Each structure stands twice: as structure tokens, then as C-alpha cells.
mmCIF file of C-alpha atoms in Angstrom:
data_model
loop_
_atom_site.group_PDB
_atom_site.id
_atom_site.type_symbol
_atom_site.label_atom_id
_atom_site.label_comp_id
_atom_site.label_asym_id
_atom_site.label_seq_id
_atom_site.Cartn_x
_atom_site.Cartn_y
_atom_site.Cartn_z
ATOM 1 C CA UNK G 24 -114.603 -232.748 113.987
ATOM 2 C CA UNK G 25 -114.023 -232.210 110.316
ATOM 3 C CA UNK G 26 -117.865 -233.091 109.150
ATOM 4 C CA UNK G 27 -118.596 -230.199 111.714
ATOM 5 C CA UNK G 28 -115.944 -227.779 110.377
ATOM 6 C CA UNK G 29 -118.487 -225.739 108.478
ATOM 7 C CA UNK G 30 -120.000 -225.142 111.999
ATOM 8 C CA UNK G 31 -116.890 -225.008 113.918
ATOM 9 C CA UNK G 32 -115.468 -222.310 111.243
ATOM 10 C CA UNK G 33 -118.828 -220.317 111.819
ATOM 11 C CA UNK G 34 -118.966 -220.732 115.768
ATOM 12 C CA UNK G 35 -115.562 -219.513 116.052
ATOM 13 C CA UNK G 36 -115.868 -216.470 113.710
ATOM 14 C CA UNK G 37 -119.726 -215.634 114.867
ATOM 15 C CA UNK G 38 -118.044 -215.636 118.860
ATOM 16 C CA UNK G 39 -114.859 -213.313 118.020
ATOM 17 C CA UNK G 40 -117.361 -210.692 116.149
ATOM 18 C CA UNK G 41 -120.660 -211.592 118.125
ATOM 19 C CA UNK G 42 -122.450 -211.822 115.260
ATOM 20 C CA UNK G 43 -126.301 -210.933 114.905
ATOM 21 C CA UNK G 44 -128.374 -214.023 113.344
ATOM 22 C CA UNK G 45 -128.817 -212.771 110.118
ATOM 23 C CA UNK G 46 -124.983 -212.110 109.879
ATOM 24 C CA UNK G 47 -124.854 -215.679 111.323
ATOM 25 C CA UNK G 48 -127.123 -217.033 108.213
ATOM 26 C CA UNK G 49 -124.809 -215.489 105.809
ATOM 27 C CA UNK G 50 -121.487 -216.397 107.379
ATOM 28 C CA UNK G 51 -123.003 -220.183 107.355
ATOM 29 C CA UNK G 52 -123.282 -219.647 103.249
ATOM 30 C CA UNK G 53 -120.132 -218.266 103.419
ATOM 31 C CA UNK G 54 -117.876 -220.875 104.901
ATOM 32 C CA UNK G 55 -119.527 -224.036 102.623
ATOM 33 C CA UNK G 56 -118.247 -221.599 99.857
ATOM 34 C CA UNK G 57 -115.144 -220.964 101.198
ATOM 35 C CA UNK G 58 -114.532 -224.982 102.153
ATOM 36 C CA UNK G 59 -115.464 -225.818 98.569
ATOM 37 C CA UNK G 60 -112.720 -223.234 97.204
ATOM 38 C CA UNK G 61 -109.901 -224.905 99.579
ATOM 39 C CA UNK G 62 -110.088 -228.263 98.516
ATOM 40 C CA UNK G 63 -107.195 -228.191 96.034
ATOM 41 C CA UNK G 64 -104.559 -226.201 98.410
ATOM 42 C CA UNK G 65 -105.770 -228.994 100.753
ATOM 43 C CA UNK G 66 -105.165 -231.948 98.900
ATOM 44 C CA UNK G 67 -101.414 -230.602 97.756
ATOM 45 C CA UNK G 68 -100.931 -230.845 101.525
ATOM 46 C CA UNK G 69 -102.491 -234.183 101.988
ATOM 47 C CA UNK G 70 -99.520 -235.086 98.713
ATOM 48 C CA UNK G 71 -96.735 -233.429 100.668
ATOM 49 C CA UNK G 72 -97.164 -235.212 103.477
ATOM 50 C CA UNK G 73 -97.974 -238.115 102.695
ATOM 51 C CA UNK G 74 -94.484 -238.197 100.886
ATOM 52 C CA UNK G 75 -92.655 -236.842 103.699
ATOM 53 C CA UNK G 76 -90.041 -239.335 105.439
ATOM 54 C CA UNK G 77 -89.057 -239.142 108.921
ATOM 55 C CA UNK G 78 -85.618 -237.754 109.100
ATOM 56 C CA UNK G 79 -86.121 -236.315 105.435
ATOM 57 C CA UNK G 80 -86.074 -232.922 104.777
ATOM 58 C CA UNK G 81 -90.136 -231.470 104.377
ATOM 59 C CA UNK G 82 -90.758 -229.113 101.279
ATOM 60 C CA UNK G 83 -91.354 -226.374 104.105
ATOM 61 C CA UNK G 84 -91.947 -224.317 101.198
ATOM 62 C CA UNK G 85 -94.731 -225.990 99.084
ATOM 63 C CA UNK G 86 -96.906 -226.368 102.788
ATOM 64 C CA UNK G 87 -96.001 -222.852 102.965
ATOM 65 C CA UNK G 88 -97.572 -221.742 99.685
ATOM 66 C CA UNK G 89 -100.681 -224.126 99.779
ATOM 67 C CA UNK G 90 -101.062 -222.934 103.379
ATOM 68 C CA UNK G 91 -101.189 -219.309 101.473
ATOM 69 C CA UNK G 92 -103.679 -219.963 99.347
ATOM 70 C CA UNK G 93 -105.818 -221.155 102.224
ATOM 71 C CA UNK G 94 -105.488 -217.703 103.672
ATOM 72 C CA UNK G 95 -106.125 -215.625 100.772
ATOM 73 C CA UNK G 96 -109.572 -217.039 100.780
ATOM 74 C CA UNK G 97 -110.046 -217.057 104.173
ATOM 75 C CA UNK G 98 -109.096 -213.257 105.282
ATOM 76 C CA UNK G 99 -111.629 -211.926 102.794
ATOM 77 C CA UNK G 100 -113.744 -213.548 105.126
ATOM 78 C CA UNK G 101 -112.963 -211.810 108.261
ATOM 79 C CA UNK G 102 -112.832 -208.677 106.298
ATOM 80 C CA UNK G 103 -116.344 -208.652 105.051
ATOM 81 C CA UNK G 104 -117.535 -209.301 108.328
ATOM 82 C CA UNK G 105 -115.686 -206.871 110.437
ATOM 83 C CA UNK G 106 -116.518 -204.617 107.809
ATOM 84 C CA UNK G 107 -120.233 -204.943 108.761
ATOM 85 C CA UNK G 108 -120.450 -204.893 112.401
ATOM 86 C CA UNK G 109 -121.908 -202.308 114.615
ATOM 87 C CA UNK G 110 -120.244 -199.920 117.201
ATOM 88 C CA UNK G 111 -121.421 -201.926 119.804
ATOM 89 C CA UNK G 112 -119.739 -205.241 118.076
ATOM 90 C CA UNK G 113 -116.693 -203.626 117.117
ATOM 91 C CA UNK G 114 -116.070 -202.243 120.842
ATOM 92 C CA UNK G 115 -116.601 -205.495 121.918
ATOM 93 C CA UNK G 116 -114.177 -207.157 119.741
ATOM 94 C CA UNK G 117 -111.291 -205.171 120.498
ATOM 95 C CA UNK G 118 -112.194 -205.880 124.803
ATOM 96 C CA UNK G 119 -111.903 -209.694 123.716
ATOM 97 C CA UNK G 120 -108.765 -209.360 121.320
ATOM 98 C CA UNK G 121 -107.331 -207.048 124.529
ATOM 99 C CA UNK G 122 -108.346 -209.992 126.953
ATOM 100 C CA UNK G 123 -106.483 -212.432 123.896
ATOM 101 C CA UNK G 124 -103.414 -210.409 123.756
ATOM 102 C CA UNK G 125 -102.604 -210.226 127.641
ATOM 103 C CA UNK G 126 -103.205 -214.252 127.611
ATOM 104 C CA UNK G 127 -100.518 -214.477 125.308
ATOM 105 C CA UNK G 128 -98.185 -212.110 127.044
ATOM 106 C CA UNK G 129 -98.523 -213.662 130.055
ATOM 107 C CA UNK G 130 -97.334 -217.380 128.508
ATOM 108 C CA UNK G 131 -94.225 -215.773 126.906
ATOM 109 C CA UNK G 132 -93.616 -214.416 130.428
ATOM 110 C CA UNK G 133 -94.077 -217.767 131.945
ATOM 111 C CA UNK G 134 -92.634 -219.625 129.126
ATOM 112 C CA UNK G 135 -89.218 -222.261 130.049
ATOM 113 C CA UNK G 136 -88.007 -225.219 128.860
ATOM 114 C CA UNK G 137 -90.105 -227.493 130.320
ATOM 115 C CA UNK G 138 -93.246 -225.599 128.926
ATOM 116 C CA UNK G 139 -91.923 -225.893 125.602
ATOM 117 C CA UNK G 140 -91.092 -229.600 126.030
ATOM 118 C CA UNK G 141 -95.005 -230.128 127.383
ATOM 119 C CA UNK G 142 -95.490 -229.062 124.132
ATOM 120 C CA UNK G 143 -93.244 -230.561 122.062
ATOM 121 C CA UNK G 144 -94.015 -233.970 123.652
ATOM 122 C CA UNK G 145 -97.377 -234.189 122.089
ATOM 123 C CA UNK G 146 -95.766 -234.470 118.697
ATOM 124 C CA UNK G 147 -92.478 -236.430 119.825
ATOM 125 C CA UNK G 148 -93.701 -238.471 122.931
ATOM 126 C CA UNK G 149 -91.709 -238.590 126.142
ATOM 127 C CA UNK G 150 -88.582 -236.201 125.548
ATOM 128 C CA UNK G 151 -84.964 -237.603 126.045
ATOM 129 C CA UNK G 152 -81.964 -235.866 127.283
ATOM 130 C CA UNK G 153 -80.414 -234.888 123.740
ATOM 131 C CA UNK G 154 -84.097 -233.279 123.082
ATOM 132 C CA UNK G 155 -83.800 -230.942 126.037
ATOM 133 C CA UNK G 156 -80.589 -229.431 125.226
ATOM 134 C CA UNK G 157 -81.496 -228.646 121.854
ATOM 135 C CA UNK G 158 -85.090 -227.146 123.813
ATOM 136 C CA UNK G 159 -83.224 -225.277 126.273
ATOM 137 C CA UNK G 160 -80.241 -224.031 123.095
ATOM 138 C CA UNK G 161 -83.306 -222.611 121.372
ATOM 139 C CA UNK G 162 -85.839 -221.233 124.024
ATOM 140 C CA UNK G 163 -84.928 -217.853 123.120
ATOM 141 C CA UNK G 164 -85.962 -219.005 119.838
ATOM 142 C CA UNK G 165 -89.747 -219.849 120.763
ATOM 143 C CA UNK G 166 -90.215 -216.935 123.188
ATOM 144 C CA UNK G 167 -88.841 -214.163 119.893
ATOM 145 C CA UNK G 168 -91.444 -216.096 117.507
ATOM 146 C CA UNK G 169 -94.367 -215.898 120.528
ATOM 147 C CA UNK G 170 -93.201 -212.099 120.367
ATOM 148 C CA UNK G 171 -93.551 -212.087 117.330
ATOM 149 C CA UNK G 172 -96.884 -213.276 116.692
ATOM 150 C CA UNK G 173 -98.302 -210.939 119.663
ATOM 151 C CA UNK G 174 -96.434 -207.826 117.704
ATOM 152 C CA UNK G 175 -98.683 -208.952 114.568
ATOM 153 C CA UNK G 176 -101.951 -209.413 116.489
ATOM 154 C CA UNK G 177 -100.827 -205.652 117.844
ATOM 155 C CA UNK G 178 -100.240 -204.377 114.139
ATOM 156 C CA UNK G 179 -103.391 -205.822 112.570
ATOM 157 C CA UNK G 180 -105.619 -204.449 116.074
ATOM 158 C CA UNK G 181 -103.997 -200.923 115.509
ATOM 159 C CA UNK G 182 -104.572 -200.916 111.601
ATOM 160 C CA UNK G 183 -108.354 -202.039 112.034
ATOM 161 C CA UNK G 184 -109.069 -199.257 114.586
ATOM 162 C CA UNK G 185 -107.514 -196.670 112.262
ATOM 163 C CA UNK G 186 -109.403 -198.134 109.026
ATOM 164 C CA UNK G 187 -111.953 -196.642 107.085
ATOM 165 C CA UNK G 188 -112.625 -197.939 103.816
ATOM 166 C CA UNK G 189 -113.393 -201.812 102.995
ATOM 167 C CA UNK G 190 -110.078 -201.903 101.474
ATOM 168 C CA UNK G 191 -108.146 -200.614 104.794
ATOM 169 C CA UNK G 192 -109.668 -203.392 106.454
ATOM 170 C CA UNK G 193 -108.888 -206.319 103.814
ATOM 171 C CA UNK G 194 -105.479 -204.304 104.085
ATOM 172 C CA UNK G 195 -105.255 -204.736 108.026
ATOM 173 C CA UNK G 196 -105.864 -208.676 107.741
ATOM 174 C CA UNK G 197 -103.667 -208.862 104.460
ATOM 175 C CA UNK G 198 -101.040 -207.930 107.320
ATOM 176 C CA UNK G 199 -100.946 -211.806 108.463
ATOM 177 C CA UNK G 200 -100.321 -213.222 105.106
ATOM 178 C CA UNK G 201 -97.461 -210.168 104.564
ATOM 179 C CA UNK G 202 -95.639 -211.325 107.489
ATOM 180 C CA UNK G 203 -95.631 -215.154 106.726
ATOM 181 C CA UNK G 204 -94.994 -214.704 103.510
ATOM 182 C CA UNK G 205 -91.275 -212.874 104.406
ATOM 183 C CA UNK G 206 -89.373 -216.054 105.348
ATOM 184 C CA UNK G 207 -87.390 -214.411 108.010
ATOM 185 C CA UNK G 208 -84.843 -215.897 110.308
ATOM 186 C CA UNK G 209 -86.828 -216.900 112.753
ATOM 187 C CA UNK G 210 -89.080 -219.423 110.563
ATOM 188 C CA UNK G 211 -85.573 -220.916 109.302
ATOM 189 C CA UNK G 212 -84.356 -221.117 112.705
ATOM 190 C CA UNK G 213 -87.478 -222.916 113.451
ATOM 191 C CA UNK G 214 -87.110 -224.921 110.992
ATOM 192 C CA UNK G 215 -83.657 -226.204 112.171
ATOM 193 C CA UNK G 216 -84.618 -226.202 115.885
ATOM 194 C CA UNK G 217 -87.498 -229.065 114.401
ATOM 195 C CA UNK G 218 -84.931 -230.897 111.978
ATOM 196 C CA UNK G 219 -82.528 -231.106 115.267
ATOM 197 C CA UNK G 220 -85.394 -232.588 117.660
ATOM 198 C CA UNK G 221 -86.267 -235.535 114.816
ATOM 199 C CA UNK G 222 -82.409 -236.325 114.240
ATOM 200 C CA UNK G 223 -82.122 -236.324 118.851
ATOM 201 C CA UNK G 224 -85.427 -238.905 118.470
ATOM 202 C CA UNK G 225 -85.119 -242.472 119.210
ATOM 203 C CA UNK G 226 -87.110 -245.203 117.301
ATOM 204 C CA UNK G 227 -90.369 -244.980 119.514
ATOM 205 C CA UNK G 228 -90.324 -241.307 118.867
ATOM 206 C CA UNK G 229 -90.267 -241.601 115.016
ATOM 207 C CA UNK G 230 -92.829 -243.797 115.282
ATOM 208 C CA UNK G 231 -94.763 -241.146 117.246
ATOM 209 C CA UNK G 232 -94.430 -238.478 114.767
ATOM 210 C CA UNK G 233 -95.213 -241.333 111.696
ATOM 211 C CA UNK G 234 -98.619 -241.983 113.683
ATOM 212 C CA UNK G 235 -99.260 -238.497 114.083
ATOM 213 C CA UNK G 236 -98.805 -237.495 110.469
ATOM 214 C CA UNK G 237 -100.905 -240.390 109.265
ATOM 215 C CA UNK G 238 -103.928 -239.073 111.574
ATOM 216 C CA UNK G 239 -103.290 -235.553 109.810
ATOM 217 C CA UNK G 240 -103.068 -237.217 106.630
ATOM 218 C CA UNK G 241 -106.633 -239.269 107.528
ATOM 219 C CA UNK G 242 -107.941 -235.782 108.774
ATOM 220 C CA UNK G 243 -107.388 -234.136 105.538
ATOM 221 C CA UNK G 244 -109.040 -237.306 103.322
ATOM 222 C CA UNK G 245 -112.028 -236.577 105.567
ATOM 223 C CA UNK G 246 -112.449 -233.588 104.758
ATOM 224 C CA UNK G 247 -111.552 -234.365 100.619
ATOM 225 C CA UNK G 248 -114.268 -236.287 101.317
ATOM 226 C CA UNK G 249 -116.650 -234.415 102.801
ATOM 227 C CA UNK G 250 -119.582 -232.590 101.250
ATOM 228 C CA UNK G 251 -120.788 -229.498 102.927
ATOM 229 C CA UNK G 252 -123.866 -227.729 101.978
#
């Protein structure tokens, strides 16, 4: 996957706009650039975790920031090419983002506690009974941030319809890095609600999440590793 993410990157941008091929050519040009400029971000997260204990506390913070820098080189990206598409592409996009936006109203209407523990058990492994207390103390907690990721999907949407300049559109996608950037109380209640399901794990759990960091970790050295041109 991550020798292909020049073409995965492409793919899924070239889909959401349904791009034109010579748009295509220049987003491929584009996203080798782009890969190239990420590297360093990258490899402070590849540091991070790799010195990140189980049952430590993780410098939520410093993933936070290099995670940052990723996006202020990606959005330009997704400016410049929403910026050039045609009526017919840009009426198109917003019928997919609509179809997009009742998916993800419909899992916050379905979501429960054992929805959020299939989730959570990819990370953690089979879920004990501690585990689904703190789940079902905190669903509220993972149905508000669902909200509130639909509410900035909503925001950016309505800003993008109303822009009219280059720079109202970089402004509309600037509107995802505005929100993550305010660390409200939701991301530190997150935060807990995480620290509180790896104190609840048993051994064979922590060895879980220890084998699925070191795949992220190997995931990230791939793509150090990588050249794309």
C-alpha cells in the first residue's frame, strides 16, 4: 500500500472531484511533490512512537503538530483543484459529499456500545468487561465527536458553495485545520476515554496494541524509504 500511495492519494482525490485527465496528469506531479515535502513531519511521528510505552502517557501534542504540518501541505492541494473544476464537476461533488454526509448521519444514529467496541477491538483485541463500562460511560462521548466532525464537513460544504476567490476556497479547507487545532474538550475527553481502555487491558491486549504500533511504525519506514517520482 504505501509504494502505491502516490496513486492511492491521486485515485482518491481524482474520484471526489472527477477529475478530467489532464487535471489527473497534474494532480499525479502534484502528490510526488507533496510526499517529498512530508517526509520530515513523518519521520517525527515514526520518533514519537516508536518511544511511546504502553501504559505511558503519548505526547498527544507533538503527533498533533506533525500531523499539522501534514495538513498544511495537503489542503493547498484540494484547494487548487476545487478551484479549477467545472460546473458540471462542482455539482457533482457536492451530490457525492451530500450522499457522504447522510452515511455518516445515519452511523451516529445507529451508533451503541457494541458498535464502538467492534471498533475499538481492532486496536485492543477481544474487549473485557472493565473495557465496556468505560465504552458504555463514554458513548455519549464518541457520538458528540461523530457530530462533530459531520458539523465540520457541513461548515467547509457551506463555505465552498458561497466562495469566490482562490483564497475563499483555501479559506473553506483551512476550516479543518482551525478546528483541530482548538484542543477542545472533546479531544481531551478522548484522550482520557483511550488512557482508561489501556489501563482496563490485560497482558494479551497490550501486546495487541505493541504489535499494532510496530506495524504503524514499519508503515511509516516504508514510506521514509520510499522514492516516488
Amino acid at each position: 500500500i504505501v509504494s502505491n500511495i502516490d496513486y492511492l492519494i491521486s485515485k482518491k482525490i481524482s474520484d471526489s472531484y472527477s477529475l478530467e485527465s489532464k487535471q489527473k496528469t497534474e494532480l499525479k506531479k502534484d502528490v510526488i511533490t507533496l510526499l517529498n515535502e512530508i517526509r520530515n513531519p513523518a519521520k517525527e511521528i515514526e520518533i514519537i512512537l516508536s518511544k511511546f510505552k504502553v501504559g505511558s502517557t503519548l505526547k498527544t501534542n507533538e503527533l498533533k503538530k506533525n500531523y499539522l504540518l501534514i495538513l498544511e501541505k495537503f489542503l493547498p492541494l484540494l484547494s487548487k483543484y476545487y478551484a479549477t473544476l467545472s460546473k458540471e464537476q462542482t455539482i457533482l461533488f457536492f451530490e457525492n459529499e451530500i450522499i457522504k454526509n447522510n452515511e455518516i448521519a445515519d452511523q451516529i444514529s445507529k451508533t451503541t456500545p457494541f458498535t464502538v467496541k467492534d471498533k475499538v477491538q481492532k486496536y485492543f483485541g477481544d474487549i473485557n468487561d472493565r473495557q465496556m463500562k468505560v465504552i458504555r460511560e463514554e458513548i455519549s462521548l464518541i457520538i458528540d465527536l461523530s457530530k462533530k466532525r459531520l458539523s465540520r464537513r457541513l461548515k467547509i460544504q457551506e463555505a465552498l458553495k458561497n466562495a469566490k476567490t482562490e483564497q475563499e476556497v483555501r479559506n473553506a479547507f483551512n476550516i479543518y485545520i482551525d478546528t483541530i487545532q482548538s484542543n477542545t474538550k472533546l479531544e481531551n475527553r478522548f484522550i482520557m476515554f483511550v488512557g482508561e481502555l489501556i489501563k482496563a487491558s490485560s497482558k494479551d491486549q497490550k501486546e495487541e496494541i505493541k504489535d499494532k504500533k510496530r506495524e504503524i511504525i514499519e508503515l511509516i519506514n516504508h514510506f521514509l524509504e520510499t522514492r516516488y517520482i
